[in-house]
Coordinates of C-alpha atoms in Angstrom, one line a residue:
X1 CA 54.0 -28.7 -52.0
X2 CA 55.2 -27.6 -55.6
X3 CA 52.5 -27.9 -58.2
X4 CA 53.2 -30.9 -60.5
X5 CA 52.4 -28.7 -63.5
X6 CA 54.6 -26.4 -62.4
X7 CA 57.8 -28.5 -62.2
X8 CA 56.9 -30.1 -65.7
X9 CA 56.9 -26.7 -66.9
X10 CA 60.5 -26.1 -65.3
X11 CA 61.5 -29.2 -67.0
X12 CA 60.3 -28.1 -70.2
X13 CA 62.2 -24.3 -69.7
X14 CA 65.6 -25.8 -68.3
X15 CA 68.2 -27.3 -70.5
X16 CA 70.6 -30.1 -69.0
X17 CA 73.8 -28.8 -70.5
X18 CA 73.0 -25.3 -69.2
X19 CA 72.5 -26.7 -65.9
X20 CA 75.4 -29.0 -65.6
X21 CA 77.7 -26.7 -67.1
X22 CA 77.4 -24.5 -64.2
X23 CA 79.1 -27.0 -62.0
X24 CA 81.3 -29.1 -64.2
X25 CA 83.6 -28.2 -67.6
X26 CA 81.7 -30.1 -70.1
X27 CA 83.3 -30.6 -73.5
X28 CA 81.5 -31.6 -76.7
X29 CA 81.7 -35.4 -77.7
X30 CA 79.6 -35.9 -80.8
X31 CA 76.0 -35.5 -80.2
X32 CA 76.5 -35.5 -76.5
X33 CA 78.8 -33.7 -73.9
X34 CA 81.1 -35.3 -71.7
X35 CA 83.1 -34.6 -68.2
X36 CA 84.9 -36.5 -65.5
X37 CA 82.4 -37.5 -63.2
X38 CA 81.8 -35.6 -60.0
X39 CA 80.7 -38.4 -58.1
X40 CA 83.7 -40.6 -58.4
X41 CA 87.2 -40.1 -58.9
X42 CA 88.4 -40.8 -62.6
X43 CA 91.0 -39.1 -64.8
X44 CA 89.4 -40.4 -68.0
X45 CA 85.8 -38.8 -68.6
X46 CA 83.0 -41.1 -68.7
X47 CA 80.1 -39.0 -67.5
X48 CA 77.8 -38.2 -70.5
X49 CA 75.2 -35.6 -71.1
X50 CA 72.9 -35.6 -73.7
X51 CA 71.1 -32.6 -74.9
X52 CA 68.7 -34.7 -77.5
X53 CA 67.3 -36.6 -74.2
X54 CA 67.7 -34.1 -71.4
X55 CA 69.7 -37.0 -69.4
X56 CA 73.2 -37.6 -67.9
X57 CA 74.9 -40.8 -67.2
X58 CA 78.1 -42.1 -66.0
X59 CA 79.6 -45.3 -67.5
X60 CA 81.9 -45.8 -64.5
X61 CA 79.7 -45.6 -61.5
X62 CA 76.5 -45.8 -63.1
X63 CA 74.6 -42.6 -61.7
X64 CA 72.1 -41.0 -64.0
X65 CA 69.0 -38.5 -64.3
X66 CA 67.6 -35.4 -65.7
X67 CA 68.7 -31.9 -64.4
X68 CA 66.4 -32.0 -61.2
X69 CA 68.5 -35.6 -60.1
X70 CA 72.1 -34.1 -60.9
X71 CA 71.1 -30.9 -58.6
X72 CA 69.9 -33.5 -55.8
X73 CA 72.8 -35.4 -56.1
X74 CA 75.6 -32.6 -56.4
X75 CA 74.4 -30.3 -54.0
X76 CA 72.9 -33.1 -51.5
X77 CA 69.5 -31.5 -51.7
X78 CA 65.7 -32.9 -51.2
X79 CA 64.0 -33.2 -54.5
X80 CA 61.6 -29.9 -53.6
X81 CA 65.1 -28.0 -52.7
X82 CA 66.7 -29.0 -56.2
X83 CA 63.6 -28.0 -58.1
X84 CA 63.7 -24.6 -56.1
X85 CA 67.4 -24.2 -56.7
X86 CA 66.9 -24.6 -60.3
X87 CA 63.9 -22.5 -60.9
X88 CA 66.2 -19.8 -58.9
X89 CA 69.0 -20.6 -61.4
X90 CA 66.7 -20.3 -64.0
X91 CA 64.8 -16.9 -62.9
X92 CA 61.6 -19.2 -63.2
X93 CA 58.5 -19.0 -60.8
X94 CA 57.0 -22.2 -59.3
X95 CA 53.6 -22.4 -58.2
X96 CA 52.3 -24.2 -55.3
X97 CA 49.3 -26.9 -54.6
X98 CA 49.1 -25.7 -50.6
X99 CA 49.4 -22.1 -50.2
X100 CA 49.7 -22.6 -46.4
X101 CA 53.0 -24.7 -47.2
X102 CA 55.5 -21.8 -47.8
X103 CA 59.4 -22.0 -48.4
X104 CA 61.3 -21.2 -45.0
X105 CA 61.9 -17.4 -44.2
X106 CA 65.3 -17.2 -43.2
X107 CA 64.7 -13.2 -42.4
X108 CA 64.9 -14.3 -38.7
X109 CA 68.3 -16.3 -38.5
X110 CA 69.8 -13.3 -40.5
X111 CA 68.8 -10.7 -38.2
X112 CA 69.8 -12.9 -35.1
X113 CA 73.3 -13.2 -36.5
X114 CA 73.7 -9.6 -36.9
X115 CA 72.4 -9.2 -32.8
X116 CA 75.0 -11.7 -32.1
X117 CA 77.9 -10.0 -33.7
X118 CA 76.8 -6.6 -31.9
X119 CA 76.8 -8.2 -28.7
X120 CA 80.2 -9.4 -29.4
X121 CA 81.5 -5.9 -29.8
X122 CA 79.9 -4.8 -26.5
X123 CA 81.2 -7.9 -24.4
X124 CA 84.8 -7.6 -23.1
X125 CA 84.7 -10.9 -22.0
X126 CA 84.0 -12.4 -25.2
X127 CA 86.4 -10.2 -26.9
X128 CA 89.0 -11.3 -24.3
X129 CA 88.5 -14.9 -25.1
X130 CA 88.8 -14.7 -28.6
X131 CA 91.9 -12.3 -28.4
X132 CA 93.6 -14.6 -26.2
X133 CA 93.0 -17.1 -28.9
X134 CA 95.4 -15.2 -31.0
X135 CA 92.3 -14.1 -33.5
X136 CA 92.7 -11.0 -35.4
X137 CA 90.0 -8.3 -35.7
X138 CA 90.1 -9.3 -39.5
X139 CA 89.0 -13.0 -38.8
X140 CA 86.3 -11.7 -36.5
X141 CA 84.8 -9.7 -39.2
X142 CA 85.6 -12.4 -41.8
X143 CA 83.7 -15.3 -39.9
X144 CA 81.2 -12.9 -38.6
X145 CA 81.8 -14.0 -34.9
X146 CA 79.1 -13.1 -32.3
X147 CA 78.0 -13.8 -28.7
X148 CA 74.8 -14.9 -27.6
X149 CA 73.6 -13.3 -24.5
X150 CA 70.8 -14.4 -21.8
X151 CA 67.8 -16.0 -22.7
X152 CA 65.5 -13.2 -22.0
X153 CA 67.5 -10.7 -23.8
X154 CA 67.4 -12.9 -26.8
X155 CA 63.7 -13.6 -26.8
X156 CA 63.3 -9.8 -25.8
X157 CA 65.1 -8.7 -29.5
X158 CA 63.1 -10.9 -31.1
X159 CA 59.9 -9.7 -29.7
X160 CA 61.0 -5.9 -29.9
X161 CA 61.8 -6.5 -33.5
X162 CA 58.8 -8.0 -34.3
X163 CA 60.5 -11.2 -35.8
X164 CA 58.6 -14.3 -36.0
X165 CA 58.8 -16.4 -33.1
X166 CA 57.4 -19.5 -35.1
X167 CA 60.4 -18.8 -37.8
X168 CA 62.6 -18.3 -34.9
X169 CA 61.6 -21.8 -33.6
X170 CA 61.5 -23.6 -36.7
X171 CA 65.1 -22.4 -37.5
X172 CA 66.4 -23.6 -34.0
X173 CA 67.2 -20.2 -32.3
X174 CA 64.7 -20.7 -29.7
X175 CA 62.3 -23.7 -28.4
X176 CA 59.7 -23.8 -25.8
X177 CA 59.4 -25.4 -22.4
X178 CA 57.7 -25.9 -19.1
X179 CA 58.6 -22.2 -18.7
X180 CA 57.8 -21.0 -21.9
X181 CA 59.9 -19.9 -24.8
X182 CA 64.0 -20.0 -24.1
X183 CA 67.0 -19.4 -26.4
X184 CA 69.2 -22.4 -27.5
X185 CA 72.5 -20.4 -27.4
X186 CA 73.2 -18.7 -24.3
X187 CA 76.1 -16.9 -23.0
X188 CA 78.1 -18.5 -25.9
X189 CA 80.6 -17.1 -28.7
X190 CA 78.7 -18.0 -31.7
X191 CA 80.1 -19.1 -35.3
X192 CA 77.7 -18.6 -38.1
X193 CA 77.2 -21.9 -40.6
X194 CA 76.6 -21.2 -44.1
X195 CA 75.6 -23.8 -46.6
X196 CA 77.1 -24.6 -49.6
X197 CA 75.3 -22.2 -51.7
X198 CA 76.4 -19.5 -49.2
X199 CA 72.7 -19.5 -47.2
X200 CA 73.0 -18.9 -43.4
X201 CA 71.5 -21.9 -41.9
X202 CA 72.7 -22.3 -38.1
X203 CA 75.2 -21.6 -35.6
X204 CA 78.1 -23.3 -33.4
X205 CA 78.4 -22.0 -30.0
X206 CA 81.5 -22.3 -27.4
X207 CA 80.5 -21.5 -23.8
X208 CA 82.7 -18.9 -22.0
X209 CA 80.8 -19.1 -19.0
X210 CA 81.0 -22.6 -17.6
X211 CA 77.9 -24.3 -19.4
X212 CA 78.5 -28.5 -18.9
X213 CA 78.9 -28.7 -22.7
X214 CA 81.8 -26.8 -24.2
X215 CA 80.3 -26.6 -27.7
X216 CA 76.9 -27.1 -29.1
X217 CA 75.5 -26.8 -32.6
X218 CA 71.8 -25.9 -33.9
X219 CA 69.5 -28.6 -33.9
X220 CA 68.6 -30.1 -37.1
X221 CA 65.8 -28.1 -39.0
X222 CA 64.8 -27.5 -42.4
X223 CA 67.8 -25.8 -43.7
X224 CA 70.5 -27.4 -41.1
X225 CA 71.7 -31.0 -41.3
X226 CA 75.4 -31.0 -39.5
X227 CA 76.2 -34.2 -41.5
X228 CA 75.9 -32.5 -44.9
X229 CA 77.7 -29.3 -43.9
X230 CA 81.4 -28.1 -43.3
X231 CA 82.2 -25.1 -41.3
X232 CA 83.9 -22.5 -43.3
X233 CA 83.3 -24.3 -46.6
X234 CA 81.6 -21.2 -48.2
X235 CA 84.8 -19.2 -47.6
X236 CA 87.1 -22.1 -48.6
X237 CA 85.7 -23.3 -51.9
X238 CA 87.5 -21.4 -54.4
X239 CA 90.9 -22.1 -52.8
X240 CA 89.9 -25.6 -52.6
X241 CA 89.1 -25.8 -56.3
X242 CA 92.5 -23.8 -57.4
X243 CA 95.1 -25.8 -55.0
X244 CA 93.1 -29.1 -55.3
X245 CA 93.3 -29.5 -51.7
X246 CA 91.1 -29.4 -48.7
X247 CA 92.2 -29.6 -45.3
X248 CA 89.4 -31.2 -42.8
X249 CA 90.1 -30.1 -38.9
X250 CA 87.8 -30.8 -35.8
X251 CA 87.0 -27.4 -34.4
X252 CA 85.9 -23.6 -35.5
X253 CA 88.9 -22.3 -33.9
X254 CA 91.3 -24.2 -36.1
X255 CA 89.5 -23.2 -39.3
X256 CA 89.7 -19.5 -38.4
X257 CA 93.3 -19.6 -37.0
X258 CA 94.5 -21.9 -40.1
X259 CA 92.7 -19.2 -42.4
X260 CA 94.3 -16.2 -40.7
X261 CA 98.0 -18.1 -41.3
X262 CA 97.1 -18.6 -45.3
X263 CA 95.8 -22.0 -45.2
X264 CA 92.3 -20.8 -46.3
X265 CA 91.3 -24.7 -47.9
X266 CA 90.7 -25.5 -44.3
X267 CA 87.2 -26.6 -42.8
X268 CA 85.7 -28.4 -40.1
X269 CA 83.3 -31.1 -39.2
X270 CA 80.3 -29.9 -37.1
X271 CA 80.9 -31.9 -34.1
X272 CA 80.5 -35.4 -35.8
X273 CA 82.7 -37.9 -37.6
X274 CA 83.2 -37.8 -41.5
X275 CA 80.1 -39.7 -43.1
X276 CA 79.3 -40.5 -46.6
X277 CA 77.0 -37.8 -46.5
X278 CA 79.9 -35.3 -46.7
X279 CA 81.4 -37.2 -49.7
X280 CA 79.6 -35.2 -52.3
X281 CA 80.9 -32.3 -50.9
X282 CA 84.8 -33.6 -50.8
X283 CA 84.5 -34.6 -54.1
X284 CA 83.8 -31.4 -55.6
X285 CA 87.0 -30.4 -57.6
X286 CA 88.5 -33.5 -56.7
X287 CA 90.9 -32.1 -54.3
X288 CA 93.5 -34.2 -52.4
X289 CA 91.9 -34.5 -48.8
X290 CA 93.8 -34.0 -45.6
X291 CA 92.5 -34.8 -42.2
X292 CA 94.2 -33.1 -39.6
X293 CA 92.9 -34.3 -36.0
X294 CA 94.1 -34.2 -32.3
X295 CA 96.2 -37.1 -31.2
X296 CA 93.8 -37.8 -27.9
X297 CA 91.8 -41.2 -28.1
X298 CA 89.0 -39.6 -29.8
X299 CA 90.9 -37.8 -32.4
X300 CA 92.8 -41.3 -33.6
X301 CA 89.3 -42.9 -33.7
X302 CA 87.8 -40.2 -35.9
X303 CA 91.1 -40.0 -38.0
X304 CA 90.8 -44.1 -38.3
X305 CA 87.2 -43.8 -39.3
X306 CA 87.8 -40.9 -41.7
X307 CA 90.9 -43.0 -43.3
X308 CA 88.7 -46.0 -44.2
X309 CA 85.7 -43.9 -45.7
X310 CA 88.4 -42.2 -47.7
X311 CA 90.0 -45.4 -48.3
X312 CA 86.9 -46.9 -49.6
X313 CA 86.3 -44.2 -52.0
X314 CA 89.5 -43.9 -53.6
X315 CA 90.4 -40.4 -52.2
X316 CA 94.1 -39.1 -52.6
X317 CA 95.6 -37.5 -49.4
X318 CA 96.2 -38.5 -46.0
X319 CA 96.2 -38.1 -42.4
X320 CA 98.2 -35.7 -40.0
X321 CA 97.9 -36.4 -36.1
X322 CA 98.9 -33.1 -34.0
X323 CA 100.7 -34.8 -30.8
X324 CA 101.3 -33.4 -27.5
X325 CA 98.3 -31.7 -27.1
X326 CA 98.7 -29.2 -29.8
X327 CA 96.2 -28.3 -32.4
X328 CA 96.3 -26.4 -35.8
X329 CA 94.9 -23.3 -33.9
X330 CA 97.9 -23.4 -31.2
X331 CA 100.4 -23.8 -33.7
X332 CA 99.7 -20.6 -35.4
X333 CA 99.0 -18.6 -32.3
X334 CA 102.9 -19.5 -31.5
X335 CA 103.9 -18.7 -35.0
X336 CA 104.7 -22.4 -36.3
X337 CA 103.7 -21.6 -40.0
X338 CA 106.8 -23.1 -41.5
X339 CA 106.1 -26.2 -39.3
X340 CA 102.6 -26.5 -40.6
X341 CA 103.6 -26.4 -44.1
X342 CA 105.8 -29.0 -43.9
X343 CA 103.4 -31.0 -41.9
X344 CA 100.7 -30.6 -44.3
X345 CA 102.8 -31.5 -47.4
X346 CA 103.5 -34.8 -45.8
X347 CA 100.3 -36.5 -44.9
X348 CA 100.0 -40.2 -43.8
X349 CA 98.1 -41.8 -47.0
X350 CA 94.7 -43.4 -45.7
X351 CA 95.4 -46.7 -46.3
X352 CA 98.9 -47.2 -44.5
X353 CA 97.4 -45.2 -41.6
X354 CA 94.4 -47.4 -41.3
X355 CA 96.5 -50.6 -41.5
X356 CA 98.9 -49.0 -38.8
X357 CA 95.9 -48.0 -36.7
X358 CA 94.5 -51.3 -36.9
X359 CA 98.0 -53.0 -36.0
X360 CA 98.4 -51.1 -33.1
X361 CA 95.4 -52.1 -31.1
X362 CA 97.5 -55.4 -30.6
X363 CA 101.0 -56.4 -28.7
X364 CA 102.8 -58.2 -31.4
X365 CA 104.9 -60.0 -29.1
X366 CA 102.0 -62.1 -28.3
X367 CA 101.2 -64.7 -31.3
X368 CA 97.6 -64.8 -30.6
X369 CA 97.5 -60.9 -30.6
X370 CA 99.3 -60.9 -33.9
X371 CA 97.1 -63.4 -35.4
X372 CA 94.2 -61.1 -34.3
X373 CA 95.9 -58.2 -35.8
X374 CA 96.4 -60.5 -39.1
X375 CA 92.5 -61.2 -39.5
X376 CA 91.7 -57.7 -38.8
X377 CA 94.0 -56.1 -41.3
X378 CA 92.9 -58.9 -44.0
X379 CA 89.3 -58.0 -43.3
X380 CA 90.2 -54.5 -44.1
X381 CA 92.5 -55.3 -47.0
X382 CA 89.5 -57.1 -48.6
X383 CA 87.3 -54.1 -48.6
X384 CA 89.8 -52.2 -51.1
X385 CA 90.1 -52.0 -54.8
X386 CA 91.7 -55.3 -55.8
X387 CA 94.5 -52.9 -57.3
X388 CA 95.7 -52.0 -53.7
X389 CA 96.0 -55.9 -52.9
X390 CA 99.5 -56.9 -53.9
X391 CA 101.2 -53.6 -53.0
X392 CA 99.8 -53.4 -49.3
X393 CA 100.3 -57.3 -48.8
X394 CA 103.9 -56.4 -48.8
X395 CA 103.3 -53.6 -46.3
X396 CA 101.3 -55.6 -44.0
X397 CA 103.9 -58.5 -44.2
X398 CA 106.6 -56.1 -43.3
X399 CA 104.5 -54.1 -40.5
X400 CA 103.5 -57.8 -38.8
X401 CA 107.3 -59.5 -39.7
X402 CA 105.5 -62.4 -41.2
X403 CA 105.3 -64.3 -44.7
X404 CA 103.6 -62.2 -47.4
X405 CA 101.7 -65.4 -48.7
X406 CA 99.8 -65.5 -45.1
X407 CA 97.9 -62.4 -46.5
X408 CA 94.9 -63.4 -47.6
X409 CA 92.6 -61.7 -50.4
X410 CA 89.7 -62.3 -51.9
X411 CA 89.2 -62.7 -55.9
X412 CA 88.4 -59.5 -57.9
X413 CA 84.6 -58.5 -57.8
X414 CA 82.8 -56.1 -59.4
X415 CA 82.4 -52.8 -57.6
X416 CA 79.7 -51.2 -59.3
X417 CA 76.4 -52.4 -60.9
X418 CA 77.4 -52.7 -64.5
X419 CA 76.9 -55.8 -66.7
X420 CA 79.7 -58.2 -66.8
X421 CA 81.5 -57.9 -70.3
X422 CA 81.1 -61.6 -70.5
X423 CA 77.3 -61.3 -70.8
X424 CA 77.2 -58.2 -73.1
X425 CA 75.3 -59.0 -76.3
X426 CA 75.3 -56.0 -78.6
X427 CA 72.3 -56.9 -80.6
X428 CA 70.3 -57.2 -77.6
X429 CA 71.0 -54.2 -76.4
X430 CA 70.7 -52.2 -79.6
X431 CA 67.1 -53.5 -79.8
X432 CA 66.6 -51.9 -76.4
X433 CA 68.4 -48.7 -77.5
X434 CA 65.9 -48.4 -80.4
X435 CA 62.8 -48.8 -78.1
X436 CA 64.4 -45.9 -76.1
X437 CA 65.2 -43.7 -78.8
X438 CA 61.6 -44.1 -80.3
X439 CA 59.1 -45.0 -77.5
X440 CA 56.2 -45.9 -79.8
X441 CA 58.1 -49.1 -80.9
X442 CA 57.8 -50.8 -77.8
X443 CA 53.6 -51.8 -78.1
X444 CA 54.8 -53.0 -81.6
X445 CA 57.7 -55.0 -80.3
X446 CA 55.8 -56.8 -77.8
X447 CA 53.5 -58.0 -80.3
X448 CA 56.4 -60.4 -81.5
X449 CA 58.7 -60.8 -78.6
X450 CA 59.2 -61.0 -74.5
X451 CA 61.8 -60.8 -72.1
X452 CA 62.1 -64.4 -72.1
X453 CA 63.5 -64.4 -75.8
X454 CA 66.4 -62.0 -74.4
X455 CA 69.6 -64.6 -73.6
X456 CA 71.6 -62.1 -72.2
X457 CA 69.6 -58.8 -71.3
X458 CA 66.4 -60.3 -69.8
X459 CA 66.6 -57.7 -66.8
X460 CA 67.0 -54.7 -68.8
X461 CA 64.2 -55.5 -70.9
X462 CA 62.0 -56.1 -68.1
X463 CA 62.9 -52.8 -66.7
X464 CA 61.8 -51.4 -70.0
X465 CA 58.4 -53.0 -70.0
X466 CA 57.8 -51.9 -66.8
X467 CA 58.7 -48.3 -67.0
X468 CA 60.6 -47.2 -70.2
X469 CA 61.6 -43.8 -68.2
X470 CA 63.7 -45.8 -65.6
X471 CA 67.1 -44.3 -65.4
X472 CA 68.7 -47.6 -65.1
X473 CA 68.1 -47.5 -69.0
X474 CA 70.2 -44.6 -69.5
X475 CA 73.7 -46.2 -69.6
X476 CA 72.3 -48.0 -72.7
X477 CA 70.3 -45.3 -74.4
X478 CA 73.8 -43.1 -74.2
X479 CA 76.1 -45.7 -75.0
X480 CA 77.9 -44.4 -78.4
X481 CA 79.0 -47.7 -79.1
X482 CA 75.5 -48.9 -79.7
X483 CA 73.9 -48.5 -83.1
X484 CA 71.1 -46.2 -83.7
X485 CA 68.8 -48.6 -85.5
X486 CA 65.9 -47.7 -88.4
X487 CA 63.1 -49.5 -88.3
X488 CA 64.0 -52.0 -91.1
X489 CA 67.1 -52.8 -89.1
X490 CA 65.4 -53.2 -86.0
X491 CA 62.9 -55.8 -87.5
X492 CA 65.9 -57.5 -89.0
X493 CA 67.7 -58.0 -85.6
X494 CA 64.5 -59.1 -83.9
X495 CA 64.0 -61.6 -86.7
X496 CA 67.9 -62.8 -85.5
X497 CA 66.7 -62.8 -81.8
X498 CA 63.6 -65.0 -82.3
X499 CA 65.9 -67.0 -84.9
X500 CA 68.3 -67.4 -81.8
X501 CA 65.5 -68.2 -79.1
X502 CA 63.7 -70.9 -81.1
X503 CA 66.9 -72.8 -82.3
X504 CA 67.6 -72.7 -78.7
X505 CA 64.3 -73.8 -77.9
X506 CA 64.3 -76.9 -80.4
X507 CA 67.5 -78.1 -78.8
X508 CA 65.9 -78.0 -75.4
X509 CA 62.8 -80.0 -76.6
X510 CA 65.2 -82.2 -78.4
X511 CA 66.9 -83.4 -75.4
X512 CA 64.2 -82.8 -72.6
X513 CA 63.3 -86.4 -71.3
X514 CA 60.3 -85.2 -69.6
X515 CA 58.1 -84.8 -72.3
X516 CA 56.1 -87.8 -73.9
X517 CA 56.5 -88.7 -77.6
X518 CA 53.6 -87.0 -78.5
X519 CA 54.1 -83.8 -76.9
X520 CA 57.4 -83.4 -78.2
X521 CA 56.6 -83.9 -81.7
X522 CA 53.9 -81.6 -81.2
X523 CA 56.4 -78.6 -79.7
X524 CA 59.0 -79.5 -82.5
X525 CA 56.6 -78.8 -85.3
X526 CA 55.3 -75.8 -83.5
X527 CA 58.8 -74.4 -83.2
X528 CA 59.9 -75.2 -86.7
X529 CA 56.9 -73.7 -88.3
X530 CA 57.7 -70.5 -86.5
X531 CA 61.4 -70.9 -87.7
X532 CA 60.0 -71.1 -91.2
X533 CA 57.9 -68.1 -90.6
X534 CA 60.8 -66.3 -89.4
X535 CA 63.1 -67.1 -92.2
X536 CA 60.5 -65.9 -94.6
X537 CA 60.2 -62.6 -92.7
X538 CA 56.3 -63.5 -92.6
X539 CA 55.8 -63.1 -88.6
X540 CA 57.9 -59.9 -88.3
X541 CA 56.4 -58.0 -91.5
X542 CA 52.8 -59.0 -90.6
X543 CA 53.2 -57.7 -86.8
X544 CA 55.7 -54.5 -87.4

């Protein structure tokens, strides 16, 4: 475990502007910096970085935190991984409480990759298969294609080279069973898989000797999670950023062949569908996303799920389905590069593709089936941003050959957790911001007011009392439209807040029939006394 004091020293050593500027292009804006948020699509910058507070906050989607939180979210890392990455980026040495717990040593996986590559050179069957798929020598070298031999040969290599067998097991290279140690990859062509930062983390393997599973991946380990990785991304990312486009395929060979044909912005999922865990990767550089899948049932269903995911997260791009048993790798092998260019230039947008797929499941000649199709597309439409409702209501009506008024859409709802504009009170927010700017003010303010006195922002004030460092308050702290109060101005605003509170309280008591006459008279007298004290300023000046 990383020592807590070491983490605090790291926080004091790093600067949030330096950290985030290594991932985003920041522009100066007053005392702060701004950028387009990397966590949701936007054209107007609402992502604010404060060097004074060492925090960031997006006013569009609500994310926020410090340098460690940013690296966690941007790189999809755990807290310890983000801390270690930041330490590496800043040449900072961390200390650990438990000397037995050490960072994963990846030497063994690097050595086994070299071993697989050497075996590939010496294995004619593996070379012949790769050659038959149209893969060039240059691509073999670029993607480090290898070959895993028998289990006994792999175990013998590890032992004879004095490589740590415990590390090999932790990294998913070997495992143990009833008959002792065995290799996970046996007689398979290997495709090394790299993390986003270019570290080797695992392998994909294709059988050429008839194993029941055609493809397998490394098991989940400390450094390998297939739902957070894309094959080939380490080689494609520069082109993806430059072209503002990413092509997502289903297999390793598709990626290799597309790169070979010049489509070097192609990647592949690792035997799993696109999931929300992939979104932070796909949002990097805000590229147009092209999902290019096979036309079989599995491919169509995967494309539909991907389309829904992309639609709900406002990604640009669309879907390409390869029919008649062809896939990108086959087309490259057959020299159909120009045809691929045309196909990739005209993907079916995600929302129409999703609508078409839903409708295709029903026989529209049957009125009952048409009604079911209408129900399902209505449900899908209601999950989308309201801005799409009108446009795609017309599209659905045309596809189903029905009147447009039969398309039912729900009323617009606020899709993020920001406060509704109708419930914003600038004065209350400025009081909270004043306390956040000088945390010593909190105890003095609590001598005079509590959360019940806030009409609109009671929840935010309660968060402030519970944890003044809560990241949910960053939106208030970094809001440049909220004035920075001096102590005198803060006192005056609290006076106004209390005045409103007691005036409202007086009206409540006057018209509340549950009080007796004596109770009501006593309460009214106390409230009026407080109002009189407020008007004289005695209560505020005395307590603050």
